[in-house]
Amino acid sequence: MTPDASPCLQAHALVNGERGAAYGPPSQDFARTAAMWTVLLGDRLRPGVALTAADVGICMIALKLSREVLSPPA
């Protein structure tokens, strides 16, 4: 991948390249993570509530945003 490739092409290469081979499709990776987080946070959730893959995506965005706040401007 060349440095001048579009962000979408770069993301596609990451998701479907080595990272995809290591972790599987994002939907499966996030579903596994949601199942683990549901167990870890079970005592903090309402009874019968389970986290979803979409919840994981939202939480990961929040994580990235919190890190971005600490990043110095380029």
Short mmCIF file of N, CA, C and O in Angstrom, two decimals:
data_model
loop_
_atom_site.label_atom_id
_atom_site.label_comp_id
_atom_site.label_asym_id
_atom_site.label_seq_id
_atom_site.Cartn_x
_atom_site.Cartn_y
_atom_site.Cartn_z
N MET A 1 0.86 -1.17 0.00
CA MET A 1 0.00 0.00 0.00
C MET A 1 0.90 1.23 0.00
O MET A 1 1.79 1.35 0.84
N THR A 2 0.62 2.14 -0.91
CA THR A 2 1.42 3.37 -0.98
C THR A 2 0.90 4.40 0.01
O THR A 2 -0.29 4.42 0.33
N PRO A 3 1.79 5.27 0.49
CA PRO A 3 1.37 6.29 1.46
C PRO A 3 0.31 7.24 0.91
O PRO A 3 -0.45 7.82 1.67
N ASP A 4 0.25 7.39 -0.41
CA ASP A 4 -0.73 8.32 -1.00
C ASP A 4 -2.07 7.65 -1.31
O ASP A 4 -2.96 8.28 -1.86
N ALA A 5 -2.23 6.38 -0.93
CA ALA A 5 -3.51 5.69 -1.14
C ALA A 5 -4.59 6.35 -0.27
O ALA A 5 -4.30 6.87 0.80
N SER A 6 -5.82 6.28 -0.72
CA SER A 6 -6.91 6.91 0.03
C SER A 6 -7.07 6.21 1.39
O SER A 6 -6.73 5.03 1.54
N PRO A 7 -7.60 6.94 2.38
CA PRO A 7 -7.82 6.32 3.70
C PRO A 7 -8.71 5.09 3.61
O PRO A 7 -8.50 4.12 4.35
N CYS A 8 -9.68 5.11 2.71
CA CYS A 8 -10.56 3.93 2.57
C CYS A 8 -9.78 2.72 2.07
O CYS A 8 -9.99 1.61 2.56
N LEU A 9 -8.91 2.92 1.10
CA LEU A 9 -8.10 1.81 0.60
C LEU A 9 -7.13 1.32 1.67
O LEU A 9 -6.91 0.11 1.81
N GLN A 10 -6.58 2.24 2.44
CA GLN A 10 -5.68 1.84 3.52
C GLN A 10 -6.43 1.02 4.56
O GLN A 10 -5.93 -0.01 5.03
N ALA A 11 -7.63 1.46 4.94
CA ALA A 11 -8.44 0.72 5.92
C ALA A 11 -8.81 -0.65 5.38
O ALA A 11 -8.74 -1.65 6.10
N HIS A 12 -9.19 -0.71 4.11
CA HIS A 12 -9.55 -2.00 3.48
C HIS A 12 -8.36 -2.95 3.53
O HIS A 12 -8.52 -4.14 3.86
N ALA A 13 -7.17 -2.44 3.23
CA ALA A 13 -5.98 -3.29 3.25
C ALA A 13 -5.69 -3.80 4.66
O ALA A 13 -5.32 -4.96 4.84
N LEU A 14 -5.89 -2.96 5.67
CA LEU A 14 -5.66 -3.39 7.05
C LEU A 14 -6.65 -4.46 7.47
O LEU A 14 -6.28 -5.50 8.03
N VAL A 15 -7.93 -4.21 7.24
CA VAL A 15 -8.99 -5.12 7.69
C VAL A 15 -8.92 -6.46 6.97
O VAL A 15 -9.15 -7.51 7.56
N ASN A 16 -8.58 -6.43 5.69
CA ASN A 16 -8.59 -7.65 4.90
C ASN A 16 -7.21 -8.25 4.69
O ASN A 16 -7.07 -9.28 4.05
N GLY A 17 -6.18 -7.66 5.27
CA GLY A 17 -4.82 -8.17 5.15
C GLY A 17 -4.42 -8.98 6.36
O GLY A 17 -5.17 -9.86 6.82
N GLU A 18 -3.24 -8.67 6.90
CA GLU A 18 -2.70 -9.42 8.04
C GLU A 18 -3.62 -9.36 9.26
O GLU A 18 -3.81 -10.35 9.95
N ARG A 19 -4.17 -8.18 9.52
CA ARG A 19 -5.06 -8.03 10.69
C ARG A 19 -6.28 -8.93 10.53
O ARG A 19 -6.69 -9.60 11.47
N GLY A 20 -6.86 -8.95 9.33
CA GLY A 20 -8.02 -9.80 9.08
C GLY A 20 -7.69 -11.28 9.24
O GLY A 20 -8.49 -12.05 9.75
N ALA A 21 -6.50 -11.65 8.78
CA ALA A 21 -6.08 -13.05 8.91
C ALA A 21 -5.88 -13.43 10.38
O ALA A 21 -6.18 -14.55 10.79
N ALA A 22 -5.40 -12.48 11.17
CA ALA A 22 -5.14 -12.76 12.58
C ALA A 22 -6.41 -12.77 13.42
O ALA A 22 -6.56 -13.60 14.32
N TYR A 23 -7.33 -11.83 13.16
CA TYR A 23 -8.48 -11.65 14.04
C TYR A 23 -9.81 -12.07 13.42
O TYR A 23 -10.81 -12.13 14.11
N GLY A 24 -9.84 -12.32 12.14
CA GLY A 24 -11.09 -12.65 11.47
C GLY A 24 -11.85 -11.38 11.10
O GLY A 24 -11.39 -10.27 11.37
N PRO A 25 -13.00 -11.54 10.48
CA PRO A 25 -13.80 -10.38 10.09
C PRO A 25 -14.17 -9.53 11.30
O PRO A 25 -14.38 -10.06 12.40
N PRO A 26 -14.22 -8.20 11.15
CA PRO A 26 -14.56 -7.34 12.27
C PRO A 26 -15.85 -7.73 12.98
O PRO A 26 -15.92 -7.67 14.21
N SER A 27 -16.86 -8.18 12.24
CA SER A 27 -18.13 -8.56 12.88
C SER A 27 -17.92 -9.72 13.85
O SER A 27 -18.48 -9.73 14.96
N GLN A 28 -17.10 -10.70 13.49
CA GLN A 28 -16.82 -11.83 14.38
C GLN A 28 -15.94 -11.40 15.54
O GLN A 28 -16.15 -11.81 16.69
N ASP A 29 -14.93 -10.58 15.27
CA ASP A 29 -14.03 -10.09 16.32
C ASP A 29 -14.81 -9.28 17.35
O ASP A 29 -14.66 -9.49 18.56
N PHE A 30 -15.67 -8.37 16.89
CA PHE A 30 -16.46 -7.54 17.80
C PHE A 30 -17.49 -8.39 18.55
O PHE A 30 -17.78 -8.13 19.72
N ALA A 31 -18.05 -9.42 17.92
CA ALA A 31 -19.01 -10.29 18.60
C ALA A 31 -18.32 -11.05 19.74
O ALA A 31 -18.87 -11.18 20.83
N ARG A 32 -17.10 -11.55 19.48
CA ARG A 32 -16.34 -12.23 20.55
C ARG A 32 -16.04 -11.26 21.68
O ARG A 32 -16.17 -11.60 22.86
N THR A 33 -15.63 -10.06 21.32
CA THR A 33 -15.32 -9.05 22.33
C THR A 33 -16.57 -8.70 23.14
O THR A 33 -16.50 -8.58 24.37
N ALA A 34 -17.71 -8.56 22.47
CA ALA A 34 -18.96 -8.25 23.17
C ALA A 34 -19.30 -9.35 24.17
O ALA A 34 -19.72 -9.06 25.30
N ALA A 35 -19.12 -10.60 23.78
CA ALA A 35 -19.41 -11.71 24.69
C ALA A 35 -18.50 -11.66 25.91
O ALA A 35 -18.95 -11.84 27.05
N MET A 36 -17.22 -11.35 25.70
CA MET A 36 -16.28 -11.27 26.81
C MET A 36 -16.62 -10.08 27.71
O MET A 36 -16.59 -10.21 28.95
N TRP A 37 -16.91 -8.93 27.12
CA TRP A 37 -17.24 -7.75 27.91
C TRP A 37 -18.53 -7.96 28.70
O TRP A 37 -18.66 -7.47 29.81
N THR A 38 -19.49 -8.69 28.11
CA THR A 38 -20.74 -8.96 28.82
C THR A 38 -20.45 -9.74 30.10
O THR A 38 -21.02 -9.46 31.15
N VAL A 39 -19.56 -10.73 30.02
CA VAL A 39 -19.20 -11.50 31.20
C VAL A 39 -18.45 -10.61 32.20
O VAL A 39 -18.76 -10.59 33.40
N LEU A 40 -17.47 -9.85 31.71
CA LEU A 40 -16.68 -9.01 32.60
C LEU A 40 -17.51 -7.92 33.28
O LEU A 40 -17.27 -7.59 34.43
N LEU A 41 -18.49 -7.39 32.57
CA LEU A 41 -19.32 -6.29 33.10
C LEU A 41 -20.69 -6.77 33.57
O LEU A 41 -21.54 -5.95 33.89
N GLY A 42 -20.89 -8.08 33.62
CA GLY A 42 -22.20 -8.65 33.94
C GLY A 42 -22.84 -8.10 35.19
O GLY A 42 -24.05 -7.86 35.22
N ASP A 43 -22.05 -7.87 36.22
CA ASP A 43 -22.63 -7.37 37.46
C ASP A 43 -22.99 -5.89 37.38
O ASP A 43 -23.63 -5.35 38.26
N ARG A 44 -22.59 -5.24 36.30
CA ARG A 44 -22.91 -3.82 36.11
C ARG A 44 -24.04 -3.61 35.11
O ARG A 44 -24.52 -2.50 34.93
N LEU A 45 -24.45 -4.68 34.43
CA LEU A 45 -25.53 -4.61 33.44
C LEU A 45 -26.85 -5.02 34.07
O LEU A 45 -26.88 -5.77 35.04
N ARG A 46 -27.94 -4.55 33.47
CA ARG A 46 -29.26 -5.02 33.91
C ARG A 46 -29.37 -6.52 33.60
O ARG A 46 -28.81 -6.99 32.61
N PRO A 47 -30.10 -7.26 34.42
CA PRO A 47 -30.27 -8.70 34.16
C PRO A 47 -30.81 -8.94 32.75
O PRO A 47 -31.71 -8.24 32.29
N GLY A 48 -30.22 -9.89 32.08
CA GLY A 48 -30.67 -10.27 30.74
C GLY A 48 -30.11 -9.40 29.63
O GLY A 48 -30.37 -9.65 28.46
N VAL A 49 -29.33 -8.38 29.96
CA VAL A 49 -28.77 -7.49 28.95
C VAL A 49 -27.39 -8.01 28.55
O VAL A 49 -26.58 -8.37 29.39
N ALA A 50 -27.15 -8.06 27.26
CA ALA A 50 -25.85 -8.45 26.73
C ALA A 50 -25.36 -7.36 25.78
O ALA A 50 -26.17 -6.74 25.08
N LEU A 51 -24.08 -7.14 25.78
CA LEU A 51 -23.50 -6.19 24.84
C LEU A 51 -23.51 -6.80 23.44
O LEU A 51 -23.48 -8.03 23.29
N THR A 52 -23.53 -5.95 22.44
CA THR A 52 -23.54 -6.40 21.04
C THR A 52 -22.25 -5.98 20.35
O THR A 52 -21.48 -5.17 20.87
N ALA A 53 -22.05 -6.51 19.16
CA ALA A 53 -20.91 -6.10 18.35
C ALA A 53 -20.96 -4.60 18.07
O ALA A 53 -19.92 -3.93 18.08
N ALA A 54 -22.14 -4.05 17.87
CA ALA A 54 -22.28 -2.61 17.65
C ALA A 54 -21.85 -1.83 18.89
O ALA A 54 -21.21 -0.77 18.77
N ASP A 55 -22.17 -2.33 20.08
CA ASP A 55 -21.72 -1.68 21.32
C ASP A 55 -20.20 -1.63 21.37
O ASP A 55 -19.61 -0.63 21.78
N VAL A 56 -19.57 -2.71 20.95
CA VAL A 56 -18.11 -2.76 20.95
C VAL A 56 -17.56 -1.71 20.00
O VAL A 56 -16.62 -0.97 20.33
N GLY A 57 -18.16 -1.59 18.83
CA GLY A 57 -17.72 -0.58 17.87
C GLY A 57 -17.82 0.82 18.44
O GLY A 57 -16.88 1.62 18.34
N ILE A 58 -18.92 1.11 19.09
CA ILE A 58 -19.13 2.43 19.70
C ILE A 58 -18.10 2.67 20.81
O ILE A 58 -17.51 3.75 20.91
N CYS A 59 -17.87 1.66 21.63
CA CYS A 59 -16.90 1.80 22.72
C CYS A 59 -15.48 1.96 22.18
O CYS A 59 -14.68 2.72 22.74
N MET A 60 -15.16 1.27 21.10
CA MET A 60 -13.83 1.40 20.52
C MET A 60 -13.64 2.80 19.93
O MET A 60 -12.54 3.37 20.02
N ILE A 61 -14.68 3.36 19.34
CA ILE A 61 -14.60 4.74 18.84
C ILE A 61 -14.33 5.68 20.00
O ILE A 61 -13.47 6.57 19.91
N ALA A 62 -15.03 5.48 21.11
CA ALA A 62 -14.81 6.32 22.29
C ALA A 62 -13.37 6.18 22.78
O ALA A 62 -12.74 7.17 23.17
N LEU A 63 -12.84 4.96 22.77
CA LEU A 63 -11.45 4.73 23.18
C LEU A 63 -10.50 5.50 22.28
O LEU A 63 -9.59 6.20 22.76
N LYS A 64 -10.70 5.40 20.98
CA LYS A 64 -9.82 6.11 20.04
C LYS A 64 -9.93 7.61 20.23
O LYS A 64 -8.93 8.33 20.16
N LEU A 65 -11.14 8.11 20.46
CA LEU A 65 -11.33 9.55 20.68
C LEU A 65 -10.62 10.00 21.96
O LEU A 65 -10.02 11.07 22.00
N SER A 66 -10.69 9.18 23.01
CA SER A 66 -10.03 9.56 24.26
C SER A 66 -8.52 9.61 24.07
O SER A 66 -7.85 10.46 24.66
N ARG A 67 -7.98 8.74 23.25
CA ARG A 67 -6.54 8.77 22.97
C ARG A 67 -6.19 9.99 22.12
O ARG A 67 -5.12 10.58 22.31
N GLU A 68 -7.08 10.33 21.19
CA GLU A 68 -6.84 11.47 20.31
C GLU A 68 -6.74 12.77 21.10
O GLU A 68 -5.97 13.66 20.75
N VAL A 69 -7.49 12.88 22.18
CA VAL A 69 -7.45 14.08 23.02
C VAL A 69 -6.02 14.29 23.55
O VAL A 69 -5.58 15.43 23.71
N LEU A 70 -5.31 13.21 23.81
CA LEU A 70 -3.96 13.30 24.37
C LEU A 70 -2.88 13.47 23.30
O LEU A 70 -1.75 13.78 23.63
N SER A 71 -3.24 13.26 22.04
CA SER A 71 -2.25 13.35 20.97
C SER A 71 -1.91 14.80 20.67
O SER A 71 -2.80 15.63 20.51
N PRO A 72 -0.61 15.11 20.58
CA PRO A 72 -0.24 16.47 20.21
C PRO A 72 -0.62 16.76 18.76
O PRO A 72 -0.64 15.84 17.95
N PRO A 73 -0.93 18.00 18.45
CA PRO A 73 -1.29 18.34 17.06
C PRO A 73 -0.12 18.05 16.13
O PRO A 73 1.05 18.17 16.52
N ALA A 74 -0.45 17.67 14.92
CA ALA A 74 0.60 17.34 13.94
C ALA A 74 1.23 18.60 13.38
O ALA A 74 0.72 19.65 13.38
#
